[in-house]
XYZ file of C-alpha atoms in Angstrom:
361
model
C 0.043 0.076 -39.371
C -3.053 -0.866 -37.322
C -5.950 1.684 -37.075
C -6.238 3.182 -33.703
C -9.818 2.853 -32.453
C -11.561 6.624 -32.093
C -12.664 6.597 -28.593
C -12.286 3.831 -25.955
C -13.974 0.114 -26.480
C -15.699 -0.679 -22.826
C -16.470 -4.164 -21.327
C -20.581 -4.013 -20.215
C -23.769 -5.264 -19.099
C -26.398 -5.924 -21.777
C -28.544 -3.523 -19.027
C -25.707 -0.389 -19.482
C -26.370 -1.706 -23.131
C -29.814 -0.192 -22.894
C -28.880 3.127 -21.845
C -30.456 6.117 -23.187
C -27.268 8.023 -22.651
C -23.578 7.257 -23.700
C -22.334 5.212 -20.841
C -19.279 7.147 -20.788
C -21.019 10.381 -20.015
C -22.680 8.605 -17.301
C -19.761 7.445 -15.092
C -16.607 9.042 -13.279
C -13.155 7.870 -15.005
C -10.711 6.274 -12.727
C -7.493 5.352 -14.747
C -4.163 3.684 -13.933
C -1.321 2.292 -14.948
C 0.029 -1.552 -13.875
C 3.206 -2.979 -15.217
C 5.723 -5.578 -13.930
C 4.110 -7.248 -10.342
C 1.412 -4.872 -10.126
C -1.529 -6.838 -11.237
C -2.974 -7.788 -7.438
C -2.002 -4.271 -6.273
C -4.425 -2.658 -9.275
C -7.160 -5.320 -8.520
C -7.004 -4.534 -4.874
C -7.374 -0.848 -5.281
C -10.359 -1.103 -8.687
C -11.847 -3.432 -5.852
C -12.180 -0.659 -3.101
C -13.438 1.699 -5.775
C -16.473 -0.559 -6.376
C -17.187 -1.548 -3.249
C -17.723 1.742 -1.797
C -18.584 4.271 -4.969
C -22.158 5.078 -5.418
C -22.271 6.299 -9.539
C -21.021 4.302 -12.700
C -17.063 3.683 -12.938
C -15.337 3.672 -16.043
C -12.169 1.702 -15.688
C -9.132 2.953 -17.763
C -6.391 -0.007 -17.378
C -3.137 0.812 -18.849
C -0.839 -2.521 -18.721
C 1.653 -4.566 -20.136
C 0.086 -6.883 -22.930
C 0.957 -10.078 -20.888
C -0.969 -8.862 -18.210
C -4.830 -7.930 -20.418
C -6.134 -11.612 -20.155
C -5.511 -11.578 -16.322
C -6.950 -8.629 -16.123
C -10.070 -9.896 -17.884
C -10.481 -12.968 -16.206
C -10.301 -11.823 -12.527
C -12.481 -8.928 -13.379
C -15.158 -11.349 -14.966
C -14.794 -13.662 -11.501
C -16.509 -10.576 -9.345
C -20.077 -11.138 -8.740
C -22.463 -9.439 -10.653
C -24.117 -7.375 -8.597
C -20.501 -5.314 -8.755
C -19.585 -6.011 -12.232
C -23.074 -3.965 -13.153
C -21.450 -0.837 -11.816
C -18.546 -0.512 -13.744
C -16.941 -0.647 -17.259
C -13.362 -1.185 -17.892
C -11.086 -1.316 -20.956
C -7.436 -2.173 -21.190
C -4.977 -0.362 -23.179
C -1.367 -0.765 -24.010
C 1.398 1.351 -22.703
C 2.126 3.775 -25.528
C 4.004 7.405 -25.555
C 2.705 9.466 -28.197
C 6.208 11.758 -28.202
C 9.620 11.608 -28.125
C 11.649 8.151 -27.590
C 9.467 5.439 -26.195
C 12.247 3.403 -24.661
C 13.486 6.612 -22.457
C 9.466 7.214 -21.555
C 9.398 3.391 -20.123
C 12.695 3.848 -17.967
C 11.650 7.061 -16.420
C 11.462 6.047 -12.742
C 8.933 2.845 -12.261
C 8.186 1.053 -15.085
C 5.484 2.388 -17.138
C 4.435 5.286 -14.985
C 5.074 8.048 -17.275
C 2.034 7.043 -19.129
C -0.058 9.329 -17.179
C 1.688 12.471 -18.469
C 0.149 11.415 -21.990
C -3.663 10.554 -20.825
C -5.006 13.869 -21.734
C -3.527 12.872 -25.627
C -4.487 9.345 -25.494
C -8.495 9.514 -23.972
C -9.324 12.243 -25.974
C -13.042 11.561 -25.877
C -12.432 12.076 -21.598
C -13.468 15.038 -20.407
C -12.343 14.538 -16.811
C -10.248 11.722 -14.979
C -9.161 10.469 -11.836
C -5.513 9.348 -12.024
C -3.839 6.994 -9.145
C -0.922 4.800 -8.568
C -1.782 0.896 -8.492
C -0.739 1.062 -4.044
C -3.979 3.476 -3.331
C -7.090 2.475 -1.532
C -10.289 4.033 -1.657
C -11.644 4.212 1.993
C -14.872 6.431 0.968
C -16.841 7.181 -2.561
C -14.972 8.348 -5.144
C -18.008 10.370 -5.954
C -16.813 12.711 -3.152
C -13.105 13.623 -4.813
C -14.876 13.614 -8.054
C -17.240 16.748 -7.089
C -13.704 18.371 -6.486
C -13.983 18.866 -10.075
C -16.751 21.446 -9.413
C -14.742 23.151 -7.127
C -11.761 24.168 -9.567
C -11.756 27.816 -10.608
C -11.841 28.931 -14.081
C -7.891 28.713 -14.603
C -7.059 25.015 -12.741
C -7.370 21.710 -14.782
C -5.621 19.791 -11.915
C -5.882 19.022 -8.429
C -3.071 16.796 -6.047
C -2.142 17.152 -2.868
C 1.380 18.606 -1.010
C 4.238 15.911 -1.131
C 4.765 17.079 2.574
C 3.215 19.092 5.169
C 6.451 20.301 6.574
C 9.066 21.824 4.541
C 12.259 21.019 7.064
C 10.904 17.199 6.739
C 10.113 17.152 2.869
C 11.862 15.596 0.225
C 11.862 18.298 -2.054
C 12.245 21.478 0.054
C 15.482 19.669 0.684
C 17.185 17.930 -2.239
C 15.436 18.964 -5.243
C 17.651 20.039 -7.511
C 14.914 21.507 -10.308
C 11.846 23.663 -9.812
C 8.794 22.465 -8.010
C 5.029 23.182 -6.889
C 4.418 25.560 -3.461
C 7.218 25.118 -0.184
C 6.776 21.006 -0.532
C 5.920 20.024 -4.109
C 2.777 17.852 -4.998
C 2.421 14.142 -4.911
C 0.836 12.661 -8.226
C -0.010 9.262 -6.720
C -3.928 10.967 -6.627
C -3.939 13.190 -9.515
C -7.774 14.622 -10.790
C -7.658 16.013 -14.112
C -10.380 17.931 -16.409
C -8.752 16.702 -19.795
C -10.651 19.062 -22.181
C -8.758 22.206 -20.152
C -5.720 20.257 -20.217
C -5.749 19.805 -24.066
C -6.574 23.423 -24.786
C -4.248 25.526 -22.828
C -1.271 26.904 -23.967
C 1.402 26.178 -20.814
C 3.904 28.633 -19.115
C 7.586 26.815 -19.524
C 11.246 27.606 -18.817
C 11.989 26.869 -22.657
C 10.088 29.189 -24.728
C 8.844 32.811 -24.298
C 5.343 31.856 -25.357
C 2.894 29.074 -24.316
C 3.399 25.431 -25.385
C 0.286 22.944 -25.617
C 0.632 19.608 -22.954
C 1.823 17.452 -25.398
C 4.344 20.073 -27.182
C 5.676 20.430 -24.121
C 6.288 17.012 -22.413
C 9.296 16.141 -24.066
C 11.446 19.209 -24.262
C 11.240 19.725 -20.840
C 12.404 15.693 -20.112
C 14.999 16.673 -22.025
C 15.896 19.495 -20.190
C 15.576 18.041 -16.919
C 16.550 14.183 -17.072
C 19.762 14.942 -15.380
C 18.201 16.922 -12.064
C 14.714 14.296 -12.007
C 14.761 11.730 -9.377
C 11.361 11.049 -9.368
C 10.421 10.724 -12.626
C 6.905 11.959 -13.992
C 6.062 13.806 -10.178
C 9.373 15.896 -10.866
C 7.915 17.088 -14.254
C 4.755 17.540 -13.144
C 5.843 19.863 -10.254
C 7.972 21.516 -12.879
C 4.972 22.244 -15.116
C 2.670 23.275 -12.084
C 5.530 25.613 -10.704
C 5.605 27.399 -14.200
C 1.672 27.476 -14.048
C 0.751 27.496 -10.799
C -2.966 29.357 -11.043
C -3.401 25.588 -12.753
C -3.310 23.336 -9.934
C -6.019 22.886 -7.336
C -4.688 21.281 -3.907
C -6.321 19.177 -2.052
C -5.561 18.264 1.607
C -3.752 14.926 2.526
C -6.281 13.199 3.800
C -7.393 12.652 0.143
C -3.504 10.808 -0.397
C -2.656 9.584 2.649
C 0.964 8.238 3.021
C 3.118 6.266 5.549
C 4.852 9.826 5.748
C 2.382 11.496 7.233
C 2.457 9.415 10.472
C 5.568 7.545 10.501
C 7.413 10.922 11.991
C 4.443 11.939 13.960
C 0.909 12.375 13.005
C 1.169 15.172 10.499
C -1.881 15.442 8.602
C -4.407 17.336 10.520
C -7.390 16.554 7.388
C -6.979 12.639 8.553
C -7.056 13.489 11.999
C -10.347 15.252 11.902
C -12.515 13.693 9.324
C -10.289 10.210 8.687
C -8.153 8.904 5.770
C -10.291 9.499 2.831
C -7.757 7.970 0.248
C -4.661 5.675 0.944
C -1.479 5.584 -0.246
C 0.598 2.501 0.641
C 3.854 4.029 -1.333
C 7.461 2.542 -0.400
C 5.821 -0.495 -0.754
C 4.265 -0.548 2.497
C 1.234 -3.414 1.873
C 3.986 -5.917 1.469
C 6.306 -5.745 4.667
C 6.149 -5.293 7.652
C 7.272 -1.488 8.130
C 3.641 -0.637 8.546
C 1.808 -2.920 9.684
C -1.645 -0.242 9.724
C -0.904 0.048 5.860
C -0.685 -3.827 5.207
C -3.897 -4.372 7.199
C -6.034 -2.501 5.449
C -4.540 -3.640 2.492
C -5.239 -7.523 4.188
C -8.561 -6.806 4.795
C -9.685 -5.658 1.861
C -7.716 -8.291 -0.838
C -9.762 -10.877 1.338
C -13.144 -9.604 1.799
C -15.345 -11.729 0.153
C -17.520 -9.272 -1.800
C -21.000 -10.331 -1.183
C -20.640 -10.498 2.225
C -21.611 -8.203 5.378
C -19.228 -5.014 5.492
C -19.247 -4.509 9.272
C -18.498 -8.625 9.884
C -16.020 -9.692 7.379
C -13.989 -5.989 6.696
C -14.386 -3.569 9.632
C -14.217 -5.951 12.486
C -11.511 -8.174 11.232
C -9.810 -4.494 10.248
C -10.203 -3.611 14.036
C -8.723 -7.072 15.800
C -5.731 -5.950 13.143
C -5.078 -2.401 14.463
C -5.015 -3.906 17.515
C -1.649 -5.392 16.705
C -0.349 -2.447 15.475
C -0.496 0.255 18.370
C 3.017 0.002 19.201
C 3.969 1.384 15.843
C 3.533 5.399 15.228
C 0.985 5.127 12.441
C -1.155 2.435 14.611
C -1.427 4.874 17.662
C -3.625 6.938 15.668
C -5.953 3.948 14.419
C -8.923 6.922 14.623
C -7.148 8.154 11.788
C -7.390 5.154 9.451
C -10.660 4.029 10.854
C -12.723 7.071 10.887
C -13.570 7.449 7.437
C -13.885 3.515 6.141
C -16.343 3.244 9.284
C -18.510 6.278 7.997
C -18.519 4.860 4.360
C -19.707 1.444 5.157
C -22.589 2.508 7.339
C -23.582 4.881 4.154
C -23.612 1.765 2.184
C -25.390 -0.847 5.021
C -27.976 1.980 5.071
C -28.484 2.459 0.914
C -28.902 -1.251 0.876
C -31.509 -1.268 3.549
C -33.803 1.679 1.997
C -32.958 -0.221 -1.281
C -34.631 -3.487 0.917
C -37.286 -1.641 2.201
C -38.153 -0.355 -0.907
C -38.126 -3.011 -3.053
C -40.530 -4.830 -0.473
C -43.279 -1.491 -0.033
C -43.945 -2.136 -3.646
C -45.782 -5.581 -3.009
């Protein structure tokens, strides 16, 4: 069979070329996982990562094999002076245990593949794992220095599937073990990789400690009948075993048309904004909220070398202003807050960056 190669093969500028230091070393790992329609969605989402992240990005692109070249040729259509600030490569969907064909049905298509990152990017030390319907409305530099905030004993962090337990999915119907009174959502999932791959894991199965990948498919096994949502039910069976593993973050760092469509729920969001969204139910594509698909909007057409303020925030605000008879567009502080922070961060960066570049002459 073919080789595998040892570590990942990235896509960069002769100037990252130059680098004193390993580029990988350098950047924060964002990685995800497209299949079937998602190619836009991914774009979309890699798109808001660049515009608005301040260190390197190293791209890990998990897709179909029909999908690589489109990959490659709308990420070589960006302008340069965005291309410079990441790297990407593009691997195939594999499962390194158990029956490959079972892996690839388990809920959406492909989307196990993140249980198996910490065996595949071995040469990671630490990742940021989303689904292809987030948006990044701030740095991800800021989730990233979660990292530094995990204690010696978590190698995780996600946030609560719900914020109240009489409304949640799985305080009410699960029918297997889960994370805390609501479970966790892994549609914003950091992980430090090198903790992941050496700990021995707390299961249902065994009386002593399995390894990640040991583990992963003995407990599919033992659980495909009571799983409805595929990879987040095993995860919040793992983290329930091993709880002093997981870190939680608040919502506003995954936030979902559930946490406003019953009533603003998320008090995170409410104070300091949406940090991270989550279109999931496939919000950016009908019209069940309409806040979700405008942001969405906005940012698929913003023309990337243009002004942030003229051709993303204020055609983001004549939006909202459509939306205020819905429940999640009542609360367009919410969604606004945080974006509106960001890009005045970045309209001031560029103008010291100005400045600066003129003081020398």
């Amino acid at each position: 069979g073919r080789t595998q190669p040892k570590g990942p093969i990235f896509r960069m500028s002769s100037e990252q070329k130059h680098s004193k230091e390993p580029s990988s070393l350098q950047c924060m790992h964002l990685a995800v996982v497209a299949c079937g329609d998602r190619l836009e969605e991914t774009l979309i989402m890699l798109k808001s990562a660049v515009l608005f992240s301040n260190r390197r990005l190293c791209f890990h692109i998990f897709s179909e094999d029909s999908l690589k070249p489109e990959f490659e040729k709308k990420l070589q259509e960006w302008p340069s002076s965005y291309t410079k600030k990441f790297e990407y490569n593009i691997y195939p969907i594999t499962f390194s245990v158990g029956n490959a064909q079972e892996w690839k049905k388990l809920f959406k298509p492909c989307a196990a593949q993140r249980l198996f990152l910490p065996v595949i990017l071995k040469d990671v030390d630490s990742l940021l794992y989303v689904d292809t319907d987030v948006l990044f409305l701030r740095p991800i530099d800021d989730i990233w220095h979660i990292l530094k905030e995990f204690n010696s004993t978590q190698l995780a962090a996600m946030a609560p599937e719900h914020e109240i337990p009489k409304i949640g999915w799985y305080s009410r119907f699960a029918r297997h073990p889960y994370y805390g009174t609501t479970g966790v959502n892994s549609g914003v999932m950091l992980m430090n990789l090198t903790r992941i791959r050496n700990t021995q894991f707390k299961n249902s199965m065994i009386p002593g400690g399995l390894t990640w990948e040991e583990m992963l498919y003995p407990l599919y096994q033992k659980y495909k009948n009571y799983i409805t949502w595929g990879d987040q039910d095993l995860l919040n069976i793992i983290f329930y075993f091993n709880p002093e593993c997981l870190y939680v973050f608040p919502c506003q760092w995954n936030y979902r048309p559930d946490h406003c469509m019953y009533g603003s729920n998320c008090k995170g969001a409410e104070e300091e904004g949406v940090s991270i969204l989550h279109g999931n139910r496939g919000v950016y594509h009908d019209d069940k909220q309409p806040t979700f698909k405008a942001l969405y909007e906005v940012i698929r057409d913003f023309p990337f070398e243009d002004n942030l303020f003229q051709s993303l925030y204020y055609p983001l605000q004549s939006k909202f202003l459509d939306t205020v008879h819905t429940l999640c567009g009542r609360i367009p502080q919410v969604f606004l807050k945080q974006i509106e922070k960001t890009m005045k961060k970045v309209y001031e960066n560029r103008v010291i960056v100005y400045l600066g570049a003129n003081h020398r002459y």
